[in-house]
Amino acid sequence: MSEPETSPMDEAELVRRIGRRDRDAFAELVLRHQRQVRCFVAAYVRDAAAVDDIAQEVFLAAARKIGEFRHEASLATWLLGISRKQTLFHLRSQARKDLRRLGPLADDIERWRVADLEADELAPDRRRELEALQACLEKLAPESAKIVGDHYFRGVRVADIARALGRQENAVKVMLFRIRQSLRRCLDQALVGSAEGGLP
Amino acid sequence: VSARDDLERLWATRDSVGDGGREAERALLAGLHQDAELRRALAADDRLDGLLRGLGATSGDGEAFAQRTLAALAIEEDGARLAARVLERFDRSAVEGHARGPLGPGGGGGGGRGRPTLRPRAAAWAMAAAAGAVLALVGLRDRSGPERAPASADRAARAPGPAGRAPPANEKPPAGLRALRPGDELFAEAGERAAGWLGPGATLTAQGPARLRVEAPEPARGTAPPRVRVGQGAVTFDLTAEAPGLVVSLPDLQAVAGPGPVRFSAEARPEGGHLRVETGAVRARGPRYAADVRAGQVAVVRFDDLNVRDPVEPAPGQTPGDTVLSFDFETPPAAELRGGRLTRCPPGASGGSCAVGTRYSRRFARSLGVQIVAREASLFRYDPDLVISFDYWIGAWAGERAPRFTVGLYPAPGGRLHETMLEPPHPQPARWVTVHVRLSDVVLDGRARLEPGTEVRVLRFGTDYAVQDLVYIDNVRVWRPAPR
């Protein structure tokens, strides 16, 4: 599930071809980096349609600005930088629009997201985060893996999962929260060292 | 169980609707303001939740996303090319203006045709477009002198292009129509209608906002009408038997009219060309396929596939009893549409419809779906006898699950949702299916009631299993059955 590794030469050639408006090269760029960009945006934006809009705008901006890419960082890091700016722009404009519609808790959550993103210096961790998360997912106990898979990857509603398990809906939400906590711990460990052992 | 456990439980279940929702939210807020560490932990949880959603949403649809992004790039580049053309014309006009001296309405230029001028707003737009702005409407107004072509009753706009040729003396446009020649571009602004004459027995009408360009016919086609490229909006063509073979180009779609009398409309939509044939037949070519489109049929390109479908009218037996269309949306939906866009809105005084399409063929928004929101007045008034119809199209879906839809009604934005779950028929992927929902089937949730006459402000289409599915919703209508 990780994105293909590219050698610097591959990347330089890709950049040159995109600069010549080569559509195949642009498609290649999108295919290589779409998951990382979309997941980065999805971490801060919950509206799935908006996530794709922002990600699309990231790639269009990259096509427009490819001449400004200086190879000082990897293409992936450069794209994440554009993603960060586009996501911040979206969150701030949403905050202005939704000022009267959101409740105090939702307002707070939105503020966290903006603050988190503003403070995000796009450390190399960000690039490794998805890979590490997938490694952590593979360490989940079968029951937890099924719940996470159903909810996040197969789009099954919490109510339906609860029905299948014979549990209350809120109990399943708490289970998901506990699983995320364990994933968070695994992720933190993985990003500072190696993730060993199993997860609940 | 510690106080922190309680707060984490409140956090985990915060989106559950219940009578104690507000109190729980207040308790959670108070806890978060007192415990910075908890606040950081929950912010990290929120971010991880988003990452997991992102992973789920992106698994397996990378190619489709790339296709949509390529389509968006093509639209953007088309906009840039248009801007370049406008700038080029602007520059040419400026040079000619210097050579001939200032020209104004009715002035200068001797006895010849007046030259086209850019209005200040159009010039400003052109500058903005050159700076990377997206497609926008621009008008090139002919403010020529006394010998200009007779103006149409409608507010048409045109500019003779470099490839223009003078029509032979025996080719006169009907009264009220302008002759359009190769190289001409025609613009109609929102709310305007512009009509033109392409040659004997060949006329067109553009409903603004619209933009089209007339190109020279292929040399091999002899005296055939010129080719027309529709860049924006909807244009209706009327061709008599004398003028078959008109070629109309749309994004991702080309239409060749005839043989015989043909009336058809061609619309440039962000996701591709859209063709509706009223009389006669048109040969449509998509990126990979070609098909004949006959009277009453519609052709549209989706993901390189050319889809030809029958008119979207309820088939016998699909709607309760003998139904008649007595109204569509009572009020033009104001602004908000999440996950899609409205076209052909508002409906005319005698009725019509609001169609909903998703931009760039993108995946249906899983959490919100498409919402049509009227903020100032109602979309329509609830009546259990009403029927909502819509067309849907799904490119693929995960595993063996059948697609499931919800249709929801809100009395007001933010009000309580009343919705029904649908499992519509879906014989095979990539085929349009029309669904009719009787409002008598909409499940009331028992807390708030939709009484007959209640204003419905929000109409929502959602789907549960569309994590990887590509979905279009189109032709959303509200029908009132005839009294039995």
PDB file of C-alpha atoms in Angstrom, chain B residues 197-340:
ATOM      1  CA  TRP B 197     -27.576  31.809 -38.766  1.00  0.00           C
ATOM      2  CA  LEU B 198     -24.986  29.374 -40.059  1.00  0.00           C
ATOM      3  CA  GLY B 199     -26.290  29.090 -43.594  1.00  0.00           C
ATOM      4  CA  PRO B 200     -29.494  28.117 -45.412  1.00  0.00           C
ATOM      5  CA  GLY B 201     -31.648  26.019 -43.103  1.00  0.00           C
ATOM      6  CA  ALA B 202     -29.178  26.098 -40.195  1.00  0.00           C
ATOM      7  CA  THR B 203     -29.766  28.242 -37.135  1.00  0.00           C
ATOM      8  CA  LEU B 204     -28.635  28.122 -33.552  1.00  0.00           C
ATOM      9  CA  THR B 205     -29.784  29.599 -30.264  1.00  0.00           C
ATOM     10  CA  ALA B 206     -27.499  29.927 -27.262  1.00  0.00           C
ATOM     11  CA  GLN B 207     -28.946  30.306 -23.802  1.00  0.00           C
ATOM     12  CA  GLY B 208     -26.524  32.278 -21.652  1.00  0.00           C
ATOM     13  CA  PRO B 209     -24.137  31.877 -20.106  1.00  0.00           C
ATOM     14  CA  ALA B 210     -22.785  30.364 -23.289  1.00  0.00           C
ATOM     15  CA  ARG B 211     -19.785  30.638 -25.537  1.00  0.00           C
ATOM     16  CA  LEU B 212     -19.203  29.087 -28.938  1.00  0.00           C
ATOM     17  CA  ARG B 213     -16.870  29.429 -31.882  1.00  0.00           C
ATOM     18  CA  VAL B 214     -17.637  28.878 -35.549  1.00  0.00           C
ATOM     19  CA  GLU B 215     -14.938  27.047 -37.454  1.00  0.00           C
ATOM     20  CA  ALA B 216     -14.455  26.420 -41.145  1.00  0.00           C
ATOM     21  CA  PRO B 217     -16.025  23.237 -42.540  1.00  0.00           C
ATOM     22  CA  GLU B 218     -13.751  20.390 -43.455  1.00  0.00           C
ATOM     23  CA  PRO B 219     -12.598  20.951 -47.043  1.00  0.00           C
ATOM     24  CA  ALA B 220     -14.017  17.600 -48.098  1.00  0.00           C
ATOM     25  CA  ARG B 221     -17.466  18.540 -46.917  1.00  0.00           C
ATOM     26  CA  GLY B 222     -18.028  21.000 -49.767  1.00  0.00           C
ATOM     27  CA  THR B 223     -20.916  23.311 -49.016  1.00  0.00           C
ATOM     28  CA  ALA B 224     -21.714  21.850 -45.606  1.00  0.00           C
ATOM     29  CA  PRO B 225     -22.354  24.259 -42.767  1.00  0.00           C
ATOM     30  CA  PRO B 226     -19.350  25.302 -40.750  1.00  0.00           C
ATOM     31  CA  ARG B 227     -18.279  23.424 -37.648  1.00  0.00           C
ATOM     32  CA  VAL B 228     -19.284  24.762 -34.265  1.00  0.00           C
ATOM     33  CA  ARG B 229     -17.291  24.333 -31.075  1.00  0.00           C
ATOM     34  CA  VAL B 230     -19.324  24.867 -27.916  1.00  0.00           C
ATOM     35  CA  GLY B 231     -17.030  25.937 -25.094  1.00  0.00           C
ATOM     36  CA  GLN B 232     -19.588  26.781 -22.455  1.00  0.00           C
ATOM     37  CA  GLY B 233     -23.323  26.573 -21.904  1.00  0.00           C
ATOM     38  CA  ALA B 234     -26.179  25.109 -23.896  1.00  0.00           C
ATOM     39  CA  VAL B 235     -26.806  25.731 -27.599  1.00  0.00           C
ATOM     40  CA  THR B 236     -29.797  24.511 -29.576  1.00  0.00           C
ATOM     41  CA  PHE B 237     -29.405  23.789 -33.293  1.00  0.00           C
ATOM     42  CA  ASP B 238     -32.234  23.699 -35.829  1.00  0.00           C
ATOM     43  CA  LEU B 239     -31.361  22.151 -39.170  1.00  0.00           C
ATOM     44  CA  THR B 240     -33.690  21.570 -42.072  1.00  0.00           C
ATOM     45  CA  ALA B 241     -33.271  18.750 -44.531  1.00  0.00           C
ATOM     46  CA  GLU B 242     -31.185  21.096 -46.685  1.00  0.00           C
ATOM     47  CA  ALA B 243     -28.460  21.414 -44.092  1.00  0.00           C
ATOM     48  CA  PRO B 244     -27.379  18.050 -42.791  1.00  0.00           C
ATOM     49  CA  GLY B 245     -23.906  17.268 -41.634  1.00  0.00           C
ATOM     50  CA  LEU B 246     -23.283  20.080 -39.165  1.00  0.00           C
ATOM     51  CA  VAL B 247     -20.448  19.070 -36.840  1.00  0.00           C
ATOM     52  CA  VAL B 248     -20.679  20.271 -33.248  1.00  0.00           C
ATOM     53  CA  SER B 249     -17.730  19.756 -30.904  1.00  0.00           C
ATOM     54  CA  LEU B 250     -18.124  19.586 -27.148  1.00  0.00           C
ATOM     55  CA  PRO B 251     -15.712  18.533 -24.434  1.00  0.00           C
ATOM     56  CA  ASP B 252     -15.073  14.819 -25.055  1.00  0.00           C
ATOM     57  CA  LEU B 253     -17.972  14.562 -27.483  1.00  0.00           C
ATOM     58  CA  GLN B 254     -18.522  15.311 -31.149  1.00  0.00           C
ATOM     59  CA  ALA B 255     -21.926  15.328 -32.835  1.00  0.00           C
ATOM     60  CA  VAL B 256     -22.644  15.049 -36.548  1.00  0.00           C
ATOM     61  CA  ALA B 257     -26.214  16.001 -37.360  1.00  0.00           C
ATOM     62  CA  GLY B 258     -28.468  14.292 -39.840  1.00  0.00           C
ATOM     63  CA  PRO B 259     -29.452  13.080 -42.250  1.00  0.00           C
ATOM     64  CA  GLY B 260     -32.739  14.898 -42.486  1.00  0.00           C
ATOM     65  CA  PRO B 261     -34.185  17.657 -40.351  1.00  0.00           C
ATOM     66  CA  VAL B 262     -32.651  17.686 -36.888  1.00  0.00           C
ATOM     67  CA  ARG B 263     -33.238  19.714 -33.772  1.00  0.00           C
ATOM     68  CA  PHE B 264     -30.846  19.089 -30.927  1.00  0.00           C
ATOM     69  CA  SER B 265     -29.187  20.870 -28.067  1.00  0.00           C
ATOM     70  CA  ALA B 266     -25.534  20.560 -27.121  1.00  0.00           C
ATOM     71  CA  GLU B 267     -24.279  21.553 -23.715  1.00  0.00           C
ATOM     72  CA  ALA B 268     -20.705  21.866 -22.476  1.00  0.00           C
ATOM     73  CA  ARG B 269     -20.575  20.631 -18.916  1.00  0.00           C
ATOM     74  CA  PRO B 270     -17.506  20.382 -16.712  1.00  0.00           C
ATOM     75  CA  GLU B 271     -17.642  16.610 -16.796  1.00  0.00           C
ATOM     76  CA  GLY B 272     -18.006  16.446 -20.586  1.00  0.00           C
ATOM     77  CA  GLY B 273     -20.392  17.028 -23.431  1.00  0.00           C
ATOM     78  CA  HIS B 274     -24.125  16.528 -23.114  1.00  0.00           C
ATOM     79  CA  LEU B 275     -26.343  16.074 -26.126  1.00  0.00           C
ATOM     80  CA  ARG B 276     -30.145  16.011 -26.278  1.00  0.00           C
ATOM     81  CA  VAL B 277     -31.900  15.240 -29.548  1.00  0.00           C
ATOM     82  CA  GLU B 278     -35.451  16.503 -29.997  1.00  0.00           C
ATOM     83  CA  THR B 279     -36.113  15.548 -33.610  1.00  0.00           C
ATOM     84  CA  GLY B 280     -34.143  13.575 -36.141  1.00  0.00           C
ATOM     85  CA  ALA B 281     -30.899  11.814 -35.321  1.00  0.00           C
ATOM     86  CA  VAL B 282     -27.323  12.694 -34.473  1.00  0.00           C
ATOM     87  CA  ARG B 283     -24.211  10.565 -34.686  1.00  0.00           C
ATOM     88  CA  ALA B 284     -22.256  11.061 -31.447  1.00  0.00           C
ATOM     89  CA  ARG B 285     -18.610  10.183 -31.024  1.00  0.00           C
ATOM     90  CA  GLY B 286     -17.040   9.882 -27.593  1.00  0.00           C
ATOM     91  CA  PRO B 287     -13.359   9.301 -26.835  1.00  0.00           C
ATOM     92  CA  ARG B 288     -13.715   5.582 -27.453  1.00  0.00           C
ATOM     93  CA  TYR B 289     -17.160   4.850 -28.832  1.00  0.00           C
ATOM     94  CA  ALA B 290     -19.680   6.180 -31.303  1.00  0.00           C
ATOM     95  CA  ALA B 291     -23.448   5.807 -31.222  1.00  0.00           C
ATOM     96  CA  ASP B 292     -26.578   7.096 -32.915  1.00  0.00           C
ATOM     97  CA  VAL B 293     -28.679   9.339 -30.722  1.00  0.00           C
ATOM     98  CA  ARG B 294     -32.306   9.487 -31.753  1.00  0.00           C
ATOM     99  CA  ALA B 295     -35.192  11.793 -30.988  1.00  0.00           C
ATOM    100  CA  GLY B 296     -35.882  11.912 -27.274  1.00  0.00           C
ATOM    101  CA  GLN B 297     -32.499  10.459 -26.301  1.00  0.00           C
ATOM    102  CA  VAL B 298     -29.618  11.998 -24.448  1.00  0.00           C
ATOM    103  CA  ALA B 299     -25.911  11.253 -24.919  1.00  0.00           C
ATOM    104  CA  VAL B 300     -23.300  12.028 -22.324  1.00  0.00           C
ATOM    105  CA  VAL B 301     -19.679  11.037 -21.828  1.00  0.00           C
ATOM    106  CA  ARG B 302     -18.677   9.594 -18.472  1.00  0.00           C
ATOM    107  CA  PHE B 303     -15.144   8.371 -17.932  1.00  0.00           C
ATOM    108  CA  ASP B 304     -14.494   7.985 -21.631  1.00  0.00           C
ATOM    109  CA  ASP B 305     -17.709   5.997 -22.034  1.00  0.00           C
ATOM    110  CA  LEU B 306     -20.404   7.333 -24.263  1.00  0.00           C
ATOM    111  CA  ASN B 307     -23.749   6.756 -22.598  1.00  0.00           C
ATOM    112  CA  VAL B 308     -26.933   7.073 -24.594  1.00  0.00           C
ATOM    113  CA  ARG B 309     -30.085   7.001 -22.565  1.00  0.00           C
ATOM    114  CA  ASP B 310     -33.747   7.403 -23.119  1.00  0.00           C
ATOM    115  CA  PRO B 311     -35.528  10.530 -22.063  1.00  0.00           C
ATOM    116  CA  VAL B 312     -35.863  10.894 -18.364  1.00  0.00           C
ATOM    117  CA  GLU B 313     -39.574  10.617 -18.029  1.00  0.00           C
ATOM    118  CA  PRO B 314     -41.315   8.202 -15.732  1.00  0.00           C
ATOM    119  CA  ALA B 315     -41.983   4.961 -17.501  1.00  0.00           C
ATOM    120  CA  PRO B 316     -45.471   3.488 -17.196  1.00  0.00           C
ATOM    121  CA  GLY B 317     -45.809   1.781 -13.843  1.00  0.00           C
ATOM    122  CA  GLN B 318     -42.911   3.608 -12.260  1.00  0.00           C
ATOM    123  CA  THR B 319     -44.998   6.334 -10.737  1.00  0.00           C
ATOM    124  CA  PRO B 320     -48.209   6.006  -8.814  1.00  0.00           C
ATOM    125  CA  GLY B 321     -51.132   6.203 -11.175  1.00  0.00           C
ATOM    126  CA  ASP B 322     -51.339   8.726 -13.942  1.00  0.00           C
ATOM    127  CA  THR B 323     -49.010  11.502 -12.956  1.00  0.00           C
ATOM    128  CA  VAL B 324     -48.510  14.860 -14.469  1.00  0.00           C
ATOM    129  CA  LEU B 325     -45.688  17.263 -13.857  1.00  0.00           C
ATOM    130  CA  SER B 326     -47.308  20.256 -12.284  1.00  0.00           C
ATOM    131  CA  PHE B 327     -44.269  21.894 -10.754  1.00  0.00           C
ATOM    132  CA  ASP B 328     -40.652  21.362 -10.004  1.00  0.00           C
ATOM    133  CA  PHE B 329     -38.895  23.215  -7.249  1.00  0.00           C
ATOM    134  CA  GLU B 330     -41.064  25.955  -5.855  1.00  0.00           C
ATOM    135  CA  THR B 331     -38.071  28.187  -5.244  1.00  0.00           C
ATOM    136  CA  PRO B 332     -34.747  28.209  -7.019  1.00  0.00           C
ATOM    137  CA  PRO B 333     -32.304  26.546  -4.648  1.00  0.00           C
ATOM    138  CA  ALA B 334     -30.196  29.373  -3.283  1.00  0.00           C
ATOM    139  CA  ALA B 335     -26.600  28.533  -3.207  1.00  0.00           C
ATOM    140  CA  GLU B 336     -25.490  25.593  -1.252  1.00  0.00           C
ATOM    141  CA  LEU B 337     -24.867  22.368  -3.006  1.00  0.00           C
ATOM    142  CA  ARG B 338     -22.328  20.060  -1.486  1.00  0.00           C
ATOM    143  CA  GLY B 339     -20.736  17.488  -3.686  1.00  0.00           C
ATOM    144  CA  GLY B 340     -22.445  18.582  -6.855  1.00  0.00           C
TER     145      GLY B 340
END
